[in-house]
Short mmCIF file of C-alpha atoms (C1' of nucleotides) in Angstrom, two decimals:
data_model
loop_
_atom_site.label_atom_id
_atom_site.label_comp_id
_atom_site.label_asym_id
_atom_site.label_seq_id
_atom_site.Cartn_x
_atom_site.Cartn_y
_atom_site.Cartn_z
CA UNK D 245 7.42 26.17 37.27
CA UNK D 246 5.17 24.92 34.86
CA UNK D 247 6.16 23.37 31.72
CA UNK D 248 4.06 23.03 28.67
CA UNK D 249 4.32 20.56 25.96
CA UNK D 250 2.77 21.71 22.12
CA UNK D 251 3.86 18.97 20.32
CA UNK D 252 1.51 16.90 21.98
CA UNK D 253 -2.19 15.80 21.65
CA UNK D 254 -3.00 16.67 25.19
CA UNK D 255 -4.97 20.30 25.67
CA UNK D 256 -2.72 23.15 26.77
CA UNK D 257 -5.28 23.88 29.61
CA UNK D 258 -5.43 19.96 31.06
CA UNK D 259 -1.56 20.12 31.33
CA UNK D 260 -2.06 23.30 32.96
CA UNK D 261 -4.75 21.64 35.31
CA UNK D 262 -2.69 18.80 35.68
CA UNK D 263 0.87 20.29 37.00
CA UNK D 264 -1.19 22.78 39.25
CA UNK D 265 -2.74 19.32 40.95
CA UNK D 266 1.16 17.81 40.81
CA UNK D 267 2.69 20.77 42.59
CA UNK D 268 -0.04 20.58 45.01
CA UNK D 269 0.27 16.68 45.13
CA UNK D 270 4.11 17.47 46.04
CA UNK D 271 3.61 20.15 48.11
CA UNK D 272 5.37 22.45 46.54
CA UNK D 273 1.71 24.47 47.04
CA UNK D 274 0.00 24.83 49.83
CA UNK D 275 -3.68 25.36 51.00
CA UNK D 276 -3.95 29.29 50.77
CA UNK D 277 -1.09 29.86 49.08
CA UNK D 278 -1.46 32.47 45.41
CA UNK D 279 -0.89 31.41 42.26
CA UNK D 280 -0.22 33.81 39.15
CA UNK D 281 -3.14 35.49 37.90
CA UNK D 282 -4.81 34.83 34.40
CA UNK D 283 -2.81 37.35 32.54
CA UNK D 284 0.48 36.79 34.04
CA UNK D 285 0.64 32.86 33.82
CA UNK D 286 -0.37 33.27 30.05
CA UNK D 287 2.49 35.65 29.80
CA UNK D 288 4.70 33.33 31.64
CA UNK D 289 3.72 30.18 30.02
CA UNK D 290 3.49 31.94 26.29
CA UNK D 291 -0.17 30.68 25.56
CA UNK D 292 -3.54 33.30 25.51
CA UNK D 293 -5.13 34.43 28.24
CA UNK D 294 -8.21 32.38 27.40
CA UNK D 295 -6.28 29.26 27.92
CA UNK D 296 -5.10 29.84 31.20
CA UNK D 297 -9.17 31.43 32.06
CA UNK D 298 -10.10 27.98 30.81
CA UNK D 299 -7.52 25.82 33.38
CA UNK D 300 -8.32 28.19 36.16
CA UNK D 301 -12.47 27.69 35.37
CA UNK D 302 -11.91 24.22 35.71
CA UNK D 303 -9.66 23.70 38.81
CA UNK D 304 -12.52 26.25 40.96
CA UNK D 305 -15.08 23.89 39.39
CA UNK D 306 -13.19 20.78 41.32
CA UNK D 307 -13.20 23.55 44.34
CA UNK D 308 -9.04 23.32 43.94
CA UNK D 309 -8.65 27.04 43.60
CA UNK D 310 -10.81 30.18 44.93
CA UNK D 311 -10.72 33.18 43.14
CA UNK D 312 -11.11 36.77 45.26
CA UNK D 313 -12.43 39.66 43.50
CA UNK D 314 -9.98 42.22 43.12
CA UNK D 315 -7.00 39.80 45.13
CA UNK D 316 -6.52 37.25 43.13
CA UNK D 317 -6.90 33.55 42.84
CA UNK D 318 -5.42 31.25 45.63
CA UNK D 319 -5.14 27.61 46.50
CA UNK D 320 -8.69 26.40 48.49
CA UNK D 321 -8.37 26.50 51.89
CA UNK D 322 -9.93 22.55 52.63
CA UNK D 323 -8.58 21.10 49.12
CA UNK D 324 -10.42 18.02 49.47
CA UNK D 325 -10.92 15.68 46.43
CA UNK D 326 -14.62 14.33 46.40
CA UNK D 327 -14.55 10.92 45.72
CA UNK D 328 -16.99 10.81 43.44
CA UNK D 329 -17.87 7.79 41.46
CA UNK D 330 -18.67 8.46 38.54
CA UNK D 331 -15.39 10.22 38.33
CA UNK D 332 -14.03 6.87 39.32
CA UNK D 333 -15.82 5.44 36.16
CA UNK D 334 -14.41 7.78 34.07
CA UNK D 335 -11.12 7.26 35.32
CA UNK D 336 -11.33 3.57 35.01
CA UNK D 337 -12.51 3.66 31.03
CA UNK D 338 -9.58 6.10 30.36
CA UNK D 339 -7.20 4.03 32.21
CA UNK D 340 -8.18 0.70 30.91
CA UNK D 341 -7.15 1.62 27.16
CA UNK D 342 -3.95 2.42 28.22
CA UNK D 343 -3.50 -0.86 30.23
CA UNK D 344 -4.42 -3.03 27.18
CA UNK D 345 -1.80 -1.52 25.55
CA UNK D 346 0.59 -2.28 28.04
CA UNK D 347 -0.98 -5.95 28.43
CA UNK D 348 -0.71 -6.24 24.19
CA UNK D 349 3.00 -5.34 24.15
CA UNK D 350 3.47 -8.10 26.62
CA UNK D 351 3.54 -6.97 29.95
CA UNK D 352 2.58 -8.78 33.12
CA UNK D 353 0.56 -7.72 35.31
CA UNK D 354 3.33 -7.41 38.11
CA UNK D 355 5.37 -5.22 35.83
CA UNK D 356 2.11 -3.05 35.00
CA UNK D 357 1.71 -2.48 38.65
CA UNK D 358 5.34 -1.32 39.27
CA UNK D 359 5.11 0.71 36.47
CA UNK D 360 2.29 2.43 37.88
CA UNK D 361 3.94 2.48 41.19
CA UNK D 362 7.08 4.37 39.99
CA UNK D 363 4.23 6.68 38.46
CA UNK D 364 2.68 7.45 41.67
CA UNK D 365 5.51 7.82 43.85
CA UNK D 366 7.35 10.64 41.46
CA UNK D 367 3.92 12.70 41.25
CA UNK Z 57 -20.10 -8.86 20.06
CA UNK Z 58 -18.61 -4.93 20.47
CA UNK Z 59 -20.93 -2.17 21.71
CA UNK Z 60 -19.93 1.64 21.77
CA UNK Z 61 -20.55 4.46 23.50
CA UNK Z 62 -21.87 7.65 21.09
CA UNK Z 63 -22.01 9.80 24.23
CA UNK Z 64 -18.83 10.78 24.82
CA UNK Z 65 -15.18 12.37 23.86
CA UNK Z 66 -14.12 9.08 23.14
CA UNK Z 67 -13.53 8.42 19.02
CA UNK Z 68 -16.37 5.46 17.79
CA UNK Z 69 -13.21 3.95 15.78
CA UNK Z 70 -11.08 4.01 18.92
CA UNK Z 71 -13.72 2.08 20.61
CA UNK Z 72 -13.81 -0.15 17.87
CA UNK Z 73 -10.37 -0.70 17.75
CA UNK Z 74 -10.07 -0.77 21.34
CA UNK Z 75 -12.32 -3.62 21.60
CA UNK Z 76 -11.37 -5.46 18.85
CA UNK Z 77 -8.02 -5.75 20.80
CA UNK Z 78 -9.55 -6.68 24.18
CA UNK Z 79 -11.33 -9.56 21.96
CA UNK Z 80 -7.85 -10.70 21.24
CA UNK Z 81 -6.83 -10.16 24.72
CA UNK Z 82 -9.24 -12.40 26.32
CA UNK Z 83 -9.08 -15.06 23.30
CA UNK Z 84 -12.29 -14.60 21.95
CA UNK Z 85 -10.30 -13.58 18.53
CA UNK Z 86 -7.50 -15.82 17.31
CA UNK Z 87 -5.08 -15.42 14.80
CA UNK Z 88 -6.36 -16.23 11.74
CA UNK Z 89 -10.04 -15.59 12.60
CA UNK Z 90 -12.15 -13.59 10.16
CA UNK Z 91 -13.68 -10.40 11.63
CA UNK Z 92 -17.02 -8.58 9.90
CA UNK Z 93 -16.79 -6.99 6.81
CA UNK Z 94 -16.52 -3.12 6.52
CA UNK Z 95 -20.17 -3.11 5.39
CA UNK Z 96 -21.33 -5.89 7.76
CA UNK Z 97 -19.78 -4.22 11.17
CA UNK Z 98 -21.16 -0.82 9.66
CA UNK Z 99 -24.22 -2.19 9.73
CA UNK Z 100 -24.23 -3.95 13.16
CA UNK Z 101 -23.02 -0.76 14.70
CA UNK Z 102 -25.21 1.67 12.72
CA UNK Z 103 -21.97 3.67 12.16
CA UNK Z 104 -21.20 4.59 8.54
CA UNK Z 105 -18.28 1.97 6.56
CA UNK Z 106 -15.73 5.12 6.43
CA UNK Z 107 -15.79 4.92 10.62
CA UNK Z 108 -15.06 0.86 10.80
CA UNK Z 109 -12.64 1.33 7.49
CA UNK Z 110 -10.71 4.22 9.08
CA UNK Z 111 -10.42 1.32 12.68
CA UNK Z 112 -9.64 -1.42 10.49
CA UNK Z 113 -6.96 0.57 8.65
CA UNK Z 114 -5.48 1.26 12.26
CA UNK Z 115 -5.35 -2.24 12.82
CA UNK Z 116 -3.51 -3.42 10.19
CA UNK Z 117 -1.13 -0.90 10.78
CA UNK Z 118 -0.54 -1.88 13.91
CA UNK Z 119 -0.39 -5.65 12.67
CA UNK Z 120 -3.00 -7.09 14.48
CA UNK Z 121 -4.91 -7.63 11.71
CA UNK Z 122 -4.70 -8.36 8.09
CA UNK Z 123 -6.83 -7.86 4.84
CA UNK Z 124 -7.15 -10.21 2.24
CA UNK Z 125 -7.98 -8.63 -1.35
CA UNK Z 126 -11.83 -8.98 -1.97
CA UNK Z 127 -11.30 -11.83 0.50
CA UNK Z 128 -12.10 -10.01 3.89
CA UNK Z 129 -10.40 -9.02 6.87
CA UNK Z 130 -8.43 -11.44 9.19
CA UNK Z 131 -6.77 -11.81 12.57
CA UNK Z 132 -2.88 -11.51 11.72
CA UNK Z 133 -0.96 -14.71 12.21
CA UNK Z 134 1.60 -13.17 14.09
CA UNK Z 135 -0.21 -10.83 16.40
CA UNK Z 136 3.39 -9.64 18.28
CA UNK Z 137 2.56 -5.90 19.25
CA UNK Z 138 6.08 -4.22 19.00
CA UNK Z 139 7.87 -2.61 22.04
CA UNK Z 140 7.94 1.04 21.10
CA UNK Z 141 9.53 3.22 23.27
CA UNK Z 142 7.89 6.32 21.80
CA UNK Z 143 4.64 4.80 22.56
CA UNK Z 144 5.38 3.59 26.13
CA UNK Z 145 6.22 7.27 26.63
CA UNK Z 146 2.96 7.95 25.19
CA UNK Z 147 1.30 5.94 27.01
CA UNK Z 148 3.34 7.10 30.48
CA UNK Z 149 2.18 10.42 29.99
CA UNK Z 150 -1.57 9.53 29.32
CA UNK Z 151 -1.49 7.02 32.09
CA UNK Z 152 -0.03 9.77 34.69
CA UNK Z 153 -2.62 12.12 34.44
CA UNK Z 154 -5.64 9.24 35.68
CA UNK Z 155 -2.95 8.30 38.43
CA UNK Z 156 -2.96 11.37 40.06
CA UNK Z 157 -6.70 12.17 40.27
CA UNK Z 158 -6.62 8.69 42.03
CA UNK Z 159 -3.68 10.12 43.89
CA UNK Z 160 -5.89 13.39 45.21
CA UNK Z 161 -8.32 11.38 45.93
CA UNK Z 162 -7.00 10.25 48.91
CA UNK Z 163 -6.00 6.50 47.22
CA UNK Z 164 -2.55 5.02 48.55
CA UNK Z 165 -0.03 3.12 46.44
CA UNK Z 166 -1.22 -0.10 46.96
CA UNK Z 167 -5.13 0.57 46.19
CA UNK Z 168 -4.14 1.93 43.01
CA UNK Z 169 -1.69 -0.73 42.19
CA UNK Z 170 -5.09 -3.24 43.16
CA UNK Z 171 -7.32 -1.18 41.05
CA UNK Z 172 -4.95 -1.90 37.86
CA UNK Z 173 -4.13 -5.30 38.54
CA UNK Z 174 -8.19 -5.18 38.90
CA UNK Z 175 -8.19 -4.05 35.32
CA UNK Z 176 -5.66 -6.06 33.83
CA UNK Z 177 -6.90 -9.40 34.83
CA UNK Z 178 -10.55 -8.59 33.42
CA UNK Z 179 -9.04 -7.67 29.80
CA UNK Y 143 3.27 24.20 -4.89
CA UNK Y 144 2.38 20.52 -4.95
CA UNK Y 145 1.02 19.73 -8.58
CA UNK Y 146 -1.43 16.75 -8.38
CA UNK Y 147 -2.24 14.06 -11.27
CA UNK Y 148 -6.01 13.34 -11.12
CA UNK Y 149 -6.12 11.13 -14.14
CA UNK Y 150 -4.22 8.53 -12.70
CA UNK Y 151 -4.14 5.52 -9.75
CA UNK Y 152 -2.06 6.97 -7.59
CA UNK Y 153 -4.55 8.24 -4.59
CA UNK Y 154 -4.21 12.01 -4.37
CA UNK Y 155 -3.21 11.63 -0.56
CA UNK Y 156 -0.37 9.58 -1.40
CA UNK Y 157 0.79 12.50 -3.99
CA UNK Y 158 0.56 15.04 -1.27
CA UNK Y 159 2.89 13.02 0.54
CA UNK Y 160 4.92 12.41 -1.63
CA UNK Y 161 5.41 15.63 -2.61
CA UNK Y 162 5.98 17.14 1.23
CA UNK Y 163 9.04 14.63 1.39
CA UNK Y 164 10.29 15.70 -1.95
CA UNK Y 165 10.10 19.02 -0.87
CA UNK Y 166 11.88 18.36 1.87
CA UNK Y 167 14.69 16.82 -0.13
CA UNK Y 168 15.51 19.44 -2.02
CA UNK Y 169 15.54 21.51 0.41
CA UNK Y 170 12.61 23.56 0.05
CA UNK Y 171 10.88 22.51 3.18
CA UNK Y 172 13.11 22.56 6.19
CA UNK Y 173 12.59 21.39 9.63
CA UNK Y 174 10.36 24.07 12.13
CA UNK Y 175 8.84 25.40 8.88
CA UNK Y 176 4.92 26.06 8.70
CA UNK Y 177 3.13 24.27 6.23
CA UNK Y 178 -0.62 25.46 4.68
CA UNK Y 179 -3.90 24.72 7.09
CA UNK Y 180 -5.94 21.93 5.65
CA UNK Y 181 -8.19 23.78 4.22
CA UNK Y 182 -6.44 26.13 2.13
CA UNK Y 183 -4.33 23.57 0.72
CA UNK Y 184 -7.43 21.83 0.45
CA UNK Y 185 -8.72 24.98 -2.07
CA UNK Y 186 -5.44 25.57 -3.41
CA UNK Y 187 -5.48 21.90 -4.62
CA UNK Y 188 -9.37 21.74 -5.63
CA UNK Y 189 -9.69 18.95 -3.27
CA UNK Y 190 -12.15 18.50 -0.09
CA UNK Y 191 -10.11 18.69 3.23
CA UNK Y 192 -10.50 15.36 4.23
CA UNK Y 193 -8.03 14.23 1.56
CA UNK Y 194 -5.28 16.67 3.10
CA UNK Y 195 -5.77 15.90 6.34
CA UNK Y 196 -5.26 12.08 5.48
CA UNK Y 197 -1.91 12.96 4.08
CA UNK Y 198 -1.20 15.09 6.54
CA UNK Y 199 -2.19 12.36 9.79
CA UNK Y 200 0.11 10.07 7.65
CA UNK Y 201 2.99 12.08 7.62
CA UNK Y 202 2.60 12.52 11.71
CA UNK Y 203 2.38 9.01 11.61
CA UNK Y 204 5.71 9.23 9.98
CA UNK Y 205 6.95 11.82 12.30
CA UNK Y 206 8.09 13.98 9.61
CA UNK Y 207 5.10 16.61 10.74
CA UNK Y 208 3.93 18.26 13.84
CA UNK Y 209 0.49 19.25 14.39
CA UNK Y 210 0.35 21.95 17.59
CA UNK Y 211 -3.23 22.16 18.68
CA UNK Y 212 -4.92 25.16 16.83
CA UNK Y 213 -1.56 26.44 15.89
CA UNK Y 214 -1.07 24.63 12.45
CA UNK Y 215 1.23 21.81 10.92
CA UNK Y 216 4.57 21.72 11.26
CA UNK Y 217 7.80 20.35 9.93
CA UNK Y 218 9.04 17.92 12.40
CA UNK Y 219 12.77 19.39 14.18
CA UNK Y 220 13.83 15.94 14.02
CA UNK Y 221 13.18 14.93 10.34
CA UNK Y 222 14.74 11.10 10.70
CA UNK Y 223 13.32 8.16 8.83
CA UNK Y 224 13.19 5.13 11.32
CA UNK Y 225 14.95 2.45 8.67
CA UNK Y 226 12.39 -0.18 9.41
CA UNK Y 227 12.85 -3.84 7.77
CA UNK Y 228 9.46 -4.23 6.95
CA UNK Y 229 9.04 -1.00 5.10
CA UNK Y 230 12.22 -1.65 3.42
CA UNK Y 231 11.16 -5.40 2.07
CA UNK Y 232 7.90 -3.88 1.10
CA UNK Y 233 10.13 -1.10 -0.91
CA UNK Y 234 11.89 -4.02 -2.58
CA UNK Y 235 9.20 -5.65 -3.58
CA UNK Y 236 7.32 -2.51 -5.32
CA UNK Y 237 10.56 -1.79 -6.90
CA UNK Y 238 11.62 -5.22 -7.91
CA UNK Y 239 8.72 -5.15 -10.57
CA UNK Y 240 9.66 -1.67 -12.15
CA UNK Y 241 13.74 -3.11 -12.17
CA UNK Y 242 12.26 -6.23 -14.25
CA UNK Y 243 10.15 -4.09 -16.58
CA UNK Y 244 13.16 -2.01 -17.47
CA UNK Y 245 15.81 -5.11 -17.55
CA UNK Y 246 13.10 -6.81 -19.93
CA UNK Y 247 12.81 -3.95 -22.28
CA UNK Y 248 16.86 -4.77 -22.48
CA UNK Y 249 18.44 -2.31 -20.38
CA UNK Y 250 21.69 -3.64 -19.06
CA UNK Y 251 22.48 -3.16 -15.07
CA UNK Y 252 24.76 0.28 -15.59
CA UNK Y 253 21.63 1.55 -17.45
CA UNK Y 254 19.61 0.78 -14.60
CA UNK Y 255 21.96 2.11 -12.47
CA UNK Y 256 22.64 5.13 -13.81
CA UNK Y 257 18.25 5.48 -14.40
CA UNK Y 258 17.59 5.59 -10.61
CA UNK Y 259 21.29 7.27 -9.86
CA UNK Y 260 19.63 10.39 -11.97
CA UNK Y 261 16.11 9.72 -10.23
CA UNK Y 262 17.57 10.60 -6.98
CA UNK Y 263 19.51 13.15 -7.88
CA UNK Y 264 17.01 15.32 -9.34
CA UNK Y 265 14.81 14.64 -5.44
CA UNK W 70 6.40 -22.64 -10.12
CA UNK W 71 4.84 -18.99 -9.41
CA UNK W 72 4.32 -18.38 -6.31
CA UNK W 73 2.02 -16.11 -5.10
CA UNK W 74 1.65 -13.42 -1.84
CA UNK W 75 -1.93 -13.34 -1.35
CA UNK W 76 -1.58 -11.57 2.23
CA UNK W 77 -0.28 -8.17 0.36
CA UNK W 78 -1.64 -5.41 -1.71
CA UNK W 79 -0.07 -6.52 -5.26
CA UNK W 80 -2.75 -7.56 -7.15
CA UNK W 81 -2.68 -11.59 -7.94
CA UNK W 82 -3.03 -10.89 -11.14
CA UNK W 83 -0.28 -8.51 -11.55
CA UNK W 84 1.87 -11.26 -9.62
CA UNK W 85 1.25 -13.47 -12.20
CA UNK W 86 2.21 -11.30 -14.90
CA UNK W 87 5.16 -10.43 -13.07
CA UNK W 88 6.00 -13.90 -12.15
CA UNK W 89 5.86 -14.95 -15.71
CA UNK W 90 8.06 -12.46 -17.01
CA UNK W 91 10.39 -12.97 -14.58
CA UNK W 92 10.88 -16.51 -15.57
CA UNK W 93 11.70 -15.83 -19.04
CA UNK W 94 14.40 -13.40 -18.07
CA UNK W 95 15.34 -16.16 -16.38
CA UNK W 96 14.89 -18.10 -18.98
CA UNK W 97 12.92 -20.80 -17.60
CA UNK W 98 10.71 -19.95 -19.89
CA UNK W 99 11.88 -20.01 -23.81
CA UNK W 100 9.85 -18.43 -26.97
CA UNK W 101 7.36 -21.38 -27.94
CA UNK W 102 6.84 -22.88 -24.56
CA UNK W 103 3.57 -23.87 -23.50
CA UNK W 104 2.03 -22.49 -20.72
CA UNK W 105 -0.60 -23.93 -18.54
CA UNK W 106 -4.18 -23.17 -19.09
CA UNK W 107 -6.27 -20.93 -17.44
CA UNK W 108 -8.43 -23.37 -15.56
CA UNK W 109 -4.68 -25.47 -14.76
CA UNK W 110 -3.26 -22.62 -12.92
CA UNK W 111 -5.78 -21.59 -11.82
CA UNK W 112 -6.16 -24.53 -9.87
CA UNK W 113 -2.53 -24.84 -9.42
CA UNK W 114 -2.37 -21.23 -7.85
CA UNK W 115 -6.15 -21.52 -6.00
CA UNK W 116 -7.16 -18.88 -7.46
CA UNK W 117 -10.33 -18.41 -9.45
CA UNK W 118 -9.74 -18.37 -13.50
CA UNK W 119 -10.97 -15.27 -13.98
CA UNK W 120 -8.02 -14.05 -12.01
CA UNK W 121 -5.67 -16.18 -13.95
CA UNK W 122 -7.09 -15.01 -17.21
CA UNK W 123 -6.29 -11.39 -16.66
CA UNK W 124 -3.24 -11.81 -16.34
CA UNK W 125 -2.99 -13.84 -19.33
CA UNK W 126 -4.61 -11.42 -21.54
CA UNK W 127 -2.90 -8.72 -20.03
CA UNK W 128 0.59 -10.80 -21.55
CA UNK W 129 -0.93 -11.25 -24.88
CA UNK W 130 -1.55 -7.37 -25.07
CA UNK W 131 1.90 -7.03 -24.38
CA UNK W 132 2.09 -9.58 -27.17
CA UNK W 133 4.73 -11.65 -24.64
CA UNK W 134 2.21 -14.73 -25.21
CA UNK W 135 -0.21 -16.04 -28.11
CA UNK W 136 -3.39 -18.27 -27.82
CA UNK W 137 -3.71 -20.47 -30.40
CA UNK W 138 -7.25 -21.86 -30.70
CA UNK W 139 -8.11 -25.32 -29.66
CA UNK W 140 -3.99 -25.61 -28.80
CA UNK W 141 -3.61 -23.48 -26.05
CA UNK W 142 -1.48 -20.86 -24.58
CA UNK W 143 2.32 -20.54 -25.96
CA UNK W 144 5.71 -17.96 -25.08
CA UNK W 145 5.20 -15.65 -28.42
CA UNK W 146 8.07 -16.35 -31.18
CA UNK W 147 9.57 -13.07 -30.83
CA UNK W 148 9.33 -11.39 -27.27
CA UNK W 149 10.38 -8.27 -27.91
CA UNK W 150 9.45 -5.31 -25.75
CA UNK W 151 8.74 -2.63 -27.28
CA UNK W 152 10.81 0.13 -25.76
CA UNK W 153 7.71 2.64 -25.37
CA UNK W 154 8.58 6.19 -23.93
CA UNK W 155 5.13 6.23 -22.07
CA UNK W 156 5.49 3.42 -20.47
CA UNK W 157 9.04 4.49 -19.29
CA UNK W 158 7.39 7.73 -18.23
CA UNK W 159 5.03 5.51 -15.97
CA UNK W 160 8.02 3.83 -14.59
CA UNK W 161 9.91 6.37 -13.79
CA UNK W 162 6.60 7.40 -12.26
CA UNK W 163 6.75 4.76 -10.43
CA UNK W 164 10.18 4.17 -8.86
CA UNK W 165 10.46 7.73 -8.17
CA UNK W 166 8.43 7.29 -5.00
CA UNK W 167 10.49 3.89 -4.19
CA UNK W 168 13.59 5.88 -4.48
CA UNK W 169 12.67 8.95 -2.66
CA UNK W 170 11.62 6.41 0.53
CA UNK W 171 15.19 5.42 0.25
CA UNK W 172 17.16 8.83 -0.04
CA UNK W 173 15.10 9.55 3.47
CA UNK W 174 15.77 6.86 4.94
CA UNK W 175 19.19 7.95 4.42
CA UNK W 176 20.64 5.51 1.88
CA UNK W 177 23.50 7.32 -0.32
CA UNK W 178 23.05 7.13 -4.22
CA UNK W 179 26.30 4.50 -4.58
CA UNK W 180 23.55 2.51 -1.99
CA UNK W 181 20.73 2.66 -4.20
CA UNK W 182 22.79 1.95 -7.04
CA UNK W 183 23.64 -1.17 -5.54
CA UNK W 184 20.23 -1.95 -4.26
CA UNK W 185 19.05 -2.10 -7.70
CA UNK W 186 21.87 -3.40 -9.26
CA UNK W 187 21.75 -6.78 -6.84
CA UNK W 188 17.76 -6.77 -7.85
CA UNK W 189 18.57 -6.75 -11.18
CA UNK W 190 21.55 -9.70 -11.20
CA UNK W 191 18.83 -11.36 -9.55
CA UNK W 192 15.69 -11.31 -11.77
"C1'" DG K 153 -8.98 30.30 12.87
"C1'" DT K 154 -7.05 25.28 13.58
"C1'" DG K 155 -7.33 20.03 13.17
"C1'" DG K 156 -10.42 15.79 14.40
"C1'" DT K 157 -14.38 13.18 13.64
"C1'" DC K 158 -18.49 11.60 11.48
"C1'" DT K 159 -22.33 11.08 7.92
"C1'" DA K 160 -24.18 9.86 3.47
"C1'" DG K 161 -23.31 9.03 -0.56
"C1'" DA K 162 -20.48 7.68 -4.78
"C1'" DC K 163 -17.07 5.25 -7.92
"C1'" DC K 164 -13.29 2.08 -8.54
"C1'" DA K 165 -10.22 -2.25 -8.70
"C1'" DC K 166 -10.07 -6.82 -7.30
"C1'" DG K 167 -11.50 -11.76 -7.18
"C1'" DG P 188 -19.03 -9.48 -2.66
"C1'" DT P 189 -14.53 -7.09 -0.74
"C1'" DG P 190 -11.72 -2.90 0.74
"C1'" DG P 191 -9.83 1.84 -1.02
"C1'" DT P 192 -10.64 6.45 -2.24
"C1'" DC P 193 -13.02 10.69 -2.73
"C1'" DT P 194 -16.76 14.36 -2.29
"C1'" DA P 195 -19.70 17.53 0.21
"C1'" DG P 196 -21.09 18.87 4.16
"C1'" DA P 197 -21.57 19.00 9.17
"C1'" DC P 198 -20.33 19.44 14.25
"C1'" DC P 199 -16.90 19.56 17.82
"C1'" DA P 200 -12.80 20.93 20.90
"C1'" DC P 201 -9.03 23.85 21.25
"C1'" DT P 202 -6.48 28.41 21.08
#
DNA sequence: GTGGTCTAGACCACG
DNA sequence: GTGGTCTAGACCACT
């Protein structure tokens, strides 16, 4: 279900974070639904333990998962994304190095916006 | 002319080289323009020379800019940024993950395709 | 391993380099294959880590390594030198000197020839 | 007449030396000629005459050209390089690294052979 | 443990 | 003066 890319730069436990988000994004979770514990994902997903702990940690910080002692760790009941801005900052600084690349190769800003649009539809 | 942030994750000769880019982006920097010596932008920036070297090395890889021997550092004439595919996939998977936070938090298509056209047009 | 010159002008990072592709031409290196941590080729060479982990960020560059977060440096599975114009004019004009040194000292053209023909076959 | 490339990393001076050299193999340049002085070319090339006069006295040490006092700067009588075995070493040294590029980029030795061979017809 | 980044200094070749 | 390289040491994030 969840697929893992070492070659890359980006952290094992933000792709982690990230494709939990996307399956909830496409539904294929649901609000209350139970996702793998700790030990088992790490199994599944050939990484340590700590790794998944760490992606898990951080997805109950953003109140995405809960965690029930001695059940296991589920998706929150009222997954609601606080729009928070400083998030939205952060967001925005990350996002605007990758746009000047896109501006430097020569894109427009018409075909930056599409390509952010196919982007968003396919999560 | 560039001012950095020491705070956080991001590298001080990514920021450099980030904004010497968005100088060229919004015209401030032409090709053939001289930019600060090593030393001198060490100095402005109270970052060691090895930091601005290590940016201005990236540069000229990339071919935005070029060095002169014992002459200085200059604005390439050709500044052309080539179409890489590996680095638009790069850059795709970078760009995803910011999409979809926007995505969970509650943004449609549209405001997100405003928010980077937003970004574009102040580069 | 890797036996470095330290009397000469060619930078010690461009040895190390060097070297890694050679030993992947003959052979000894093949793709998948781990290579030493920074650091201990860093001691085993009697030089500070910084220097191997500029070689080593400029053979990513090159796509002939893999670094997996934590995990170590790898030989890269698909071990395939883009054939980029640039590099190769650059190539010509390094060797072009060498070629007129030897054609100067009176080697013919088969001489020449058959100088770089055993050159490669000893890589 | 010489031409230089001030935009790369050969030293000027060294593209002067090479330059020169390169005109007597093609002989453009006979034993006895004069050659321009240092201030001359230096002006001729923009360069400052300290430059120029590296170069220059890097040619007399390989004893390819002879001051004459109060006359100037002449071809020597009998260019004649002496076929050293160090400084073949240091060739080889040299080209090894030029042809190594090449065998990875996937050029065949009858390739390189002609790569150097249509150099060489050329100097 | 791994690699990535940065500092503070030094020496060198070049022009 | 310029950029290029190297040392010695430090801190950080990731696994």
């Amino acid at each position: 279900m969840i697929e893992l890319d070492f070659s890359g730069h980006q952290p094992i436990y933000e792709q982690i974070i990230q494709q939990v988000k996307m399956a909830l994004s496409k539904g294929e979770l649901k609000p209350g639904d139970a996702i793998p514990s700790v030990r088992k994902m790490a199994l599944e997903l050939s990484v340590t333990p700590a790794t998944v702990a760490k992606a898990y940690q951080e997805l109950e910080r953003q109140k995405i998962i809960e965690t029930i002692r001695a059940k296991g760790t589920f998706i929150a009941a009222n997954v609601k994304m606080k729009v928070d801005d400083d998030k939205l900052t952060i967001i925005q600084k990350k996002i605007t190095g990758e746009i000047l690349e896109l501006k430097m190769m020569g894109y427009s800003v018409e075909e930056v916006k599409q390509f952010v649009a196919d982007i968003y539809t396919a999560l």
